[in-house]
PDB file of C-alpha atoms in Angstrom:
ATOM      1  CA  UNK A   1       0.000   0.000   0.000  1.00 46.00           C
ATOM      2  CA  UNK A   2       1.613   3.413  -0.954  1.00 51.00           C
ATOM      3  CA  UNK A   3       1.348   6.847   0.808  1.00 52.00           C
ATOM      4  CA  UNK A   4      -0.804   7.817  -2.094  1.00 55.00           C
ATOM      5  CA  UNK A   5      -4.131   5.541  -0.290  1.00 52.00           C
ATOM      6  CA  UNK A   6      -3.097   6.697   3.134  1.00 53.00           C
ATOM      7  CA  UNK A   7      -6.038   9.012   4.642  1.00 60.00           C
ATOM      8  CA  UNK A   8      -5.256  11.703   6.630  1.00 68.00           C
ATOM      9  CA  UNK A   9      -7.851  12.764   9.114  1.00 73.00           C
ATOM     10  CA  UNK A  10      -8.161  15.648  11.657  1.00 74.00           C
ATOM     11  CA  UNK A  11      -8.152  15.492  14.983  1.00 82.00           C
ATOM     12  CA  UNK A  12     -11.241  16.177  17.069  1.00 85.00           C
ATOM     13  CA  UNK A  13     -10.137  20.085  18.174  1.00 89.00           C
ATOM     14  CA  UNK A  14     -10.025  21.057  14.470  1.00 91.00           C
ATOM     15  CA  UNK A  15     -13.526  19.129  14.621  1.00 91.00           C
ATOM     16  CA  UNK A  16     -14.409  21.418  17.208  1.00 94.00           C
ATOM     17  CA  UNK A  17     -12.976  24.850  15.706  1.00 96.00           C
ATOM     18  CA  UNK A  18     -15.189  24.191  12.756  1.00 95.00           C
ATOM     19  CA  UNK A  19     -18.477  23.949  14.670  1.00 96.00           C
ATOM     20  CA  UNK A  20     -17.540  27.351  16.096  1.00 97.00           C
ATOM     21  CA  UNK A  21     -17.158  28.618  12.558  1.00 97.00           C
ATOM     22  CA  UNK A  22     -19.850  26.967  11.390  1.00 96.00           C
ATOM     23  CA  UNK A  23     -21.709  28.840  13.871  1.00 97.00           C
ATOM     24  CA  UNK A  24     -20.302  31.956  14.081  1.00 97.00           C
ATOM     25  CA  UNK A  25     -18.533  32.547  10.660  1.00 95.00           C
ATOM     26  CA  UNK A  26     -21.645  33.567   8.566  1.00 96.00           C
ATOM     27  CA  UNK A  27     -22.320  36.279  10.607  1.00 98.00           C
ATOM     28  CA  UNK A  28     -21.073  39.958   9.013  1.00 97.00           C
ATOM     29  CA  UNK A  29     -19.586  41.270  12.413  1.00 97.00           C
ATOM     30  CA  UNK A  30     -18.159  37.860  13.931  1.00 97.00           C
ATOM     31  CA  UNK A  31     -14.533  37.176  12.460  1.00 97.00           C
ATOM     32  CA  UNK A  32     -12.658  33.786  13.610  1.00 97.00           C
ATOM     33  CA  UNK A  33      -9.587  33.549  12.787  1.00 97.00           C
ATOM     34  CA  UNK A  34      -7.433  29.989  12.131  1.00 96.00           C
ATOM     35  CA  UNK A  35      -6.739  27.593  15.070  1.00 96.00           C
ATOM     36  CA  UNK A  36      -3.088  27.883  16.039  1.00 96.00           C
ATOM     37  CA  UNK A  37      -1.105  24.951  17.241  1.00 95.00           C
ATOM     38  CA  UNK A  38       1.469  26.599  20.185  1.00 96.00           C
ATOM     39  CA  UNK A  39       2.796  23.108  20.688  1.00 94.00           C
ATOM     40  CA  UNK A  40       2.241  20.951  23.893  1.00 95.00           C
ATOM     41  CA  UNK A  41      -1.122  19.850  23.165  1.00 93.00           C
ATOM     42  CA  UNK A  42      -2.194  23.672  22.944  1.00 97.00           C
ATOM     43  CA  UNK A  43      -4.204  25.454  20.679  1.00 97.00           C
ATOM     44  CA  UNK A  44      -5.842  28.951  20.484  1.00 97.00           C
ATOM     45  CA  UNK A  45      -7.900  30.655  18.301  1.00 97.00           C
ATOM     46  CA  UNK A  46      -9.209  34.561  18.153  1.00 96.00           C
ATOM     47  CA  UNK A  47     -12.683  35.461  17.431  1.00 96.00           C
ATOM     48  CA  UNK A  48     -12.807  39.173  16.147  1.00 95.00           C
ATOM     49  CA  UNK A  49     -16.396  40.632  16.750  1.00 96.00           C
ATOM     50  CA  UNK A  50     -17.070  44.439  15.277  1.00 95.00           C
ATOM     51  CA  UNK A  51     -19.921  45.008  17.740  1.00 94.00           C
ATOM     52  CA  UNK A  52     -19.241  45.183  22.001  1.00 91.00           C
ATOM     53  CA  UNK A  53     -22.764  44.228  22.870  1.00 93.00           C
ATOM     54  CA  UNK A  54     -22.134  40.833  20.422  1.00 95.00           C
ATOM     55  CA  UNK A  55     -18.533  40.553  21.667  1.00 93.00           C
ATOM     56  CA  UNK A  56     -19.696  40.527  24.855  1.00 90.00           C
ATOM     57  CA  UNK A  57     -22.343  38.053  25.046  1.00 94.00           C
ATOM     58  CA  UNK A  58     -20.732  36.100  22.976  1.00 95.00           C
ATOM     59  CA  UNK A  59     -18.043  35.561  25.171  1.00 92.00           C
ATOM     60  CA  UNK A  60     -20.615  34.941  28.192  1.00 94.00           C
ATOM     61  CA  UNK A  61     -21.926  32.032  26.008  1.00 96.00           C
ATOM     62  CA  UNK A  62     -19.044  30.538  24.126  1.00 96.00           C
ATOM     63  CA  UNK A  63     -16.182  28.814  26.743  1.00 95.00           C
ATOM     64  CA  UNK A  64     -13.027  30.741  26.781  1.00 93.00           C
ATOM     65  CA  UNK A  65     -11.009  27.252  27.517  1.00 95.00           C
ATOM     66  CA  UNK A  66     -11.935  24.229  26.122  1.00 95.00           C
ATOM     67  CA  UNK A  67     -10.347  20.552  26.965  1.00 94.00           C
ATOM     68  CA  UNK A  68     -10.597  17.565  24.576  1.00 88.00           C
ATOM     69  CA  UNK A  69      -8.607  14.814  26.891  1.00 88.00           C
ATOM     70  CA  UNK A  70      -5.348  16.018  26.984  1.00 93.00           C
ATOM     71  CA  UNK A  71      -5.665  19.150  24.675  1.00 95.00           C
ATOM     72  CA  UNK A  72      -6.392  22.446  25.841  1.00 97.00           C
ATOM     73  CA  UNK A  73      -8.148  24.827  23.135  1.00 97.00           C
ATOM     74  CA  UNK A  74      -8.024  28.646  24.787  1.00 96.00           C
ATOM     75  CA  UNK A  75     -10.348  31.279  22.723  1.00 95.00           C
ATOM     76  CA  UNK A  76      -9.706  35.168  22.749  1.00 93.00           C
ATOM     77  CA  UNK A  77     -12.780  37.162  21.738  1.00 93.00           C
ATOM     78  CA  UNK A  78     -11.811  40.484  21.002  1.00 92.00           C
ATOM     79  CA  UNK A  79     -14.289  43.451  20.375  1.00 91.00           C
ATOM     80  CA  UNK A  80     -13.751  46.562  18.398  1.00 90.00           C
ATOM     81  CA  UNK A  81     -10.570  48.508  19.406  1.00 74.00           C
ATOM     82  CA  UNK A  82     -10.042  46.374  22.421  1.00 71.00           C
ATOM     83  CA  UNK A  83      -7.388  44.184  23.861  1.00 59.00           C
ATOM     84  CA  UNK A  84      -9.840  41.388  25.431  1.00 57.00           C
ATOM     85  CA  UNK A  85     -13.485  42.018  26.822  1.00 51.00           C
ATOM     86  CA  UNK A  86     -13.725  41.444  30.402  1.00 55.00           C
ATOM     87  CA  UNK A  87     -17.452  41.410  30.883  1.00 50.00           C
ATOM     88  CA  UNK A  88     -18.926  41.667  34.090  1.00 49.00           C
ATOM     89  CA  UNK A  89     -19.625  37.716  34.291  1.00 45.00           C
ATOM     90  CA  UNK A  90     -18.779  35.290  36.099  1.00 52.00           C
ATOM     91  CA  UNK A  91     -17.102  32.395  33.631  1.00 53.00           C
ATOM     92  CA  UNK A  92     -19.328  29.801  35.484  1.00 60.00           C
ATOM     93  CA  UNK A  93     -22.642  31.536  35.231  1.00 66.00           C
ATOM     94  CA  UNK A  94     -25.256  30.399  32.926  1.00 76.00           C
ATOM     95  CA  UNK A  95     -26.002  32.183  29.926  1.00 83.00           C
ATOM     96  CA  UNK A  96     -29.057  33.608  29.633  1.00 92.00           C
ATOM     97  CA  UNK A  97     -32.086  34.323  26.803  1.00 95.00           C
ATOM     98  CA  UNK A  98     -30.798  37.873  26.525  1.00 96.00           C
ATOM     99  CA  UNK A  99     -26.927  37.085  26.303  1.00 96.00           C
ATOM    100  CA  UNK A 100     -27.787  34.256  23.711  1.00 97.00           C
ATOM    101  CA  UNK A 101     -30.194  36.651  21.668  1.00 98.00           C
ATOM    102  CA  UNK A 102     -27.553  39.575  21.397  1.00 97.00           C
ATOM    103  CA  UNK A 103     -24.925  36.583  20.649  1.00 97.00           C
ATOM    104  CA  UNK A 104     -26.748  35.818  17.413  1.00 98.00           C
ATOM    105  CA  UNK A 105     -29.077  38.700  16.191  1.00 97.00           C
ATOM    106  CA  UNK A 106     -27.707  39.497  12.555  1.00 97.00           C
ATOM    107  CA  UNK A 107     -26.359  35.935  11.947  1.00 97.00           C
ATOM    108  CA  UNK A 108     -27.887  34.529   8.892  1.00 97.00           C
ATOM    109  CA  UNK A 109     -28.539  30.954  10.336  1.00 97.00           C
ATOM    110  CA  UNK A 110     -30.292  32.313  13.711  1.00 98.00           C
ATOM    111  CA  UNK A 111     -34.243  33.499  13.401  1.00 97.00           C
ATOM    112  CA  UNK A 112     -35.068  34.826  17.138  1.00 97.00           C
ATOM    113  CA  UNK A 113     -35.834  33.911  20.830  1.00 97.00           C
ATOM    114  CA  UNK A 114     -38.658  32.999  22.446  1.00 97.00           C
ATOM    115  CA  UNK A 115     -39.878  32.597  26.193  1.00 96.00           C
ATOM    116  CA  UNK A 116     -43.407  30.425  27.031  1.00 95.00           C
ATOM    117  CA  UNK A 117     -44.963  30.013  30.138  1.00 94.00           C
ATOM    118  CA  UNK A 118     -46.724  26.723  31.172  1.00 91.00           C
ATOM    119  CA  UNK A 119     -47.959  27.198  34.041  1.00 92.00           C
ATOM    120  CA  UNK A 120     -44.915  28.326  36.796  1.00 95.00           C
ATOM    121  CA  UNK A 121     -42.431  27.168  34.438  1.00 93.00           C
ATOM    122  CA  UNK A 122     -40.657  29.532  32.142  1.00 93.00           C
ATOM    123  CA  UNK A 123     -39.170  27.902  29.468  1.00 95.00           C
ATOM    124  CA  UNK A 124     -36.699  29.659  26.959  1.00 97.00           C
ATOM    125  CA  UNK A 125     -35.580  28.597  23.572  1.00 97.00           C
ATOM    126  CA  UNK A 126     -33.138  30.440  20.802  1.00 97.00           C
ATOM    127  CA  UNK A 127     -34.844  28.797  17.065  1.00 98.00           C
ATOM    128  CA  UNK A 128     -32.505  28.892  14.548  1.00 97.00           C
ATOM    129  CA  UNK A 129     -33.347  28.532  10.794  1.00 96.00           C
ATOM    130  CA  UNK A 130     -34.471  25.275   8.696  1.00 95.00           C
ATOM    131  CA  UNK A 131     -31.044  24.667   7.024  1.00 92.00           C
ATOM    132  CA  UNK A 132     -28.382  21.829   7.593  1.00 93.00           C
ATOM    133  CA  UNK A 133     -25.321  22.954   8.169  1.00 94.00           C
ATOM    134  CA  UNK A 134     -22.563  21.857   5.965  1.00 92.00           C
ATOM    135  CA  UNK A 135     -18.884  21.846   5.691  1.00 90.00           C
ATOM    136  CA  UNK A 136     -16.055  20.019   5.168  1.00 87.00           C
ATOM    137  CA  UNK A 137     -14.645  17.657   7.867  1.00 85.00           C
ATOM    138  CA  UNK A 138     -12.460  14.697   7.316  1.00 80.00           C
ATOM    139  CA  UNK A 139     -13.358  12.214   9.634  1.00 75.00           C
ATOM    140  CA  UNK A 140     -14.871   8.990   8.544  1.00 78.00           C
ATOM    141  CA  UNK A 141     -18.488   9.886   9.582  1.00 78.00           C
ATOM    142  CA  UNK A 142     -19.345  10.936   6.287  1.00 82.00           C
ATOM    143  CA  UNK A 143     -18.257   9.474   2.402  1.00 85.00           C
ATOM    144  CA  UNK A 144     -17.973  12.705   1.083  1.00 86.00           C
ATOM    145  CA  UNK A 145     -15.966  13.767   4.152  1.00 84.00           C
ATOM    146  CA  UNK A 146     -18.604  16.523   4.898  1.00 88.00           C
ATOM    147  CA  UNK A 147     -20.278  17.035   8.283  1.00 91.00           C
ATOM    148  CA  UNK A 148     -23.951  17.604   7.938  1.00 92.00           C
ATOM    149  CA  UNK A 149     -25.724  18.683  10.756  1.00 93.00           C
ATOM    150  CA  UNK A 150     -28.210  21.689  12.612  1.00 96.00           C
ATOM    151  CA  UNK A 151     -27.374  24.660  14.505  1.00 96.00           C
ATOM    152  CA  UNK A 152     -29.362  23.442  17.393  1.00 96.00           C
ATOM    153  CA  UNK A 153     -27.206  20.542  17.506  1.00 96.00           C
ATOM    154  CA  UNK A 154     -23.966  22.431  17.467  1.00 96.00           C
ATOM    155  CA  UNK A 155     -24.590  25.216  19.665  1.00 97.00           C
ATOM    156  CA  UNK A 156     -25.823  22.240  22.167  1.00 96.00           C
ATOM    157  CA  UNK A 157     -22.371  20.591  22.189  1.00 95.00           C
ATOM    158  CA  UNK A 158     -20.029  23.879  21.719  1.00 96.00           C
ATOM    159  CA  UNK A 159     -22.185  26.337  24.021  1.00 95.00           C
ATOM    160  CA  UNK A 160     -21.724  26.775  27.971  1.00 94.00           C
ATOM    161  CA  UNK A 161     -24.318  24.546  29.494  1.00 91.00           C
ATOM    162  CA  UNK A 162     -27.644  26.459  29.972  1.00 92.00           C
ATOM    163  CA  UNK A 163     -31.455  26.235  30.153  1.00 92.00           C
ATOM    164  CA  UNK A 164     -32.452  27.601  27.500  1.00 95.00           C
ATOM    165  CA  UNK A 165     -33.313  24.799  24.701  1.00 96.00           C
ATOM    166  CA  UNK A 166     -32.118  25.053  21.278  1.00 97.00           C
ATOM    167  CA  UNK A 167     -34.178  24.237  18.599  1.00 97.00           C
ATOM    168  CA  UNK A 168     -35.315  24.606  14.588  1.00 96.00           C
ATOM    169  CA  UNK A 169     -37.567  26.542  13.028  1.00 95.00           C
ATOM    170  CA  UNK A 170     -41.022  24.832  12.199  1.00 89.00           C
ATOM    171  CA  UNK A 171     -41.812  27.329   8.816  1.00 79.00           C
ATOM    172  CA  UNK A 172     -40.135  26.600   5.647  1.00 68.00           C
TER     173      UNK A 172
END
């Protein structure tokens, strides 16, 4: 067998960086730039956002520090003309409806949020749009070495834990 039939395949932090991308990336005032290997199983990325309120609660939603076994992936989320933001959170609190609406308002692939009442229970949800997201991801889950999947589902596994529910939009 030569070196020619040998696949190559990325490892799950790469994996991971897309998702955020895949989230993020379509929106106009959200830049994210490459995932940079500073050796010793740690990585960092920046995520450039032109708007404080976004930067902001983006970074109240989105973990700064994320570990995959023995990899550490540490994020930067820069606003405009800053350094860092340094919101008035606590990095353990949950996000909340308003933090996850102001994270997403302009992005192409989120439609709005919504709070219902049944009975003492106040339930919030974030409903993004009827599309599957696509984009190349070589892993063996996939022939075509594509991952295919919602933004529900991805903001589920990339997000800070919360109670608000993500779902998909019921109209076409």
């Amino acid at each position: 067998m030569g070196n020619e039939t040998l696949t190559k395949l990325s490892p799950p932090w790469y994996v991971y960086h897309r998702k955020v991308q895949a989230l993020f990336g379509r929106d106009p005032e959200v830049h994210i730039k490459d995932l940079a290997d500073l050796g010793d199983g740690k990585f960092s990325y920046m995520i450039l956002v032109y708007n404080q309120e976004k930067a902001d609660a983006i970074k109240a939603i989105l973990p700064q520090k994320v570990e995959r076994g023995n990899i550490t992936i540490d994020v930067t989320i820069l606003g405009p003309g800053e350094d860092d933001i340094k919101p008035d959170v606590k990095p353990d609190r949950e996000a909340t409806i308003e933090d996850i609406h102001a994270a997403f308002t302009g992005n192409p692939v989120f439609e709005r949020t919504i709070t219902r009442t049944l009975g003492m229970y106040v339930i919030s949800y974030c409903v993004f749009k009827k599309e599957v997201i696509q984009f190349w991801n070589d892993d063996l889950s996939d022939y075509f070495g594509n991952y295919n999947g919602l933004a529900s589902d991805i903001a589920k596994e990339i997000l800070k834990p919360t109670a608000v529910q993500f779902c998909i939009s019921a109209e076409e």
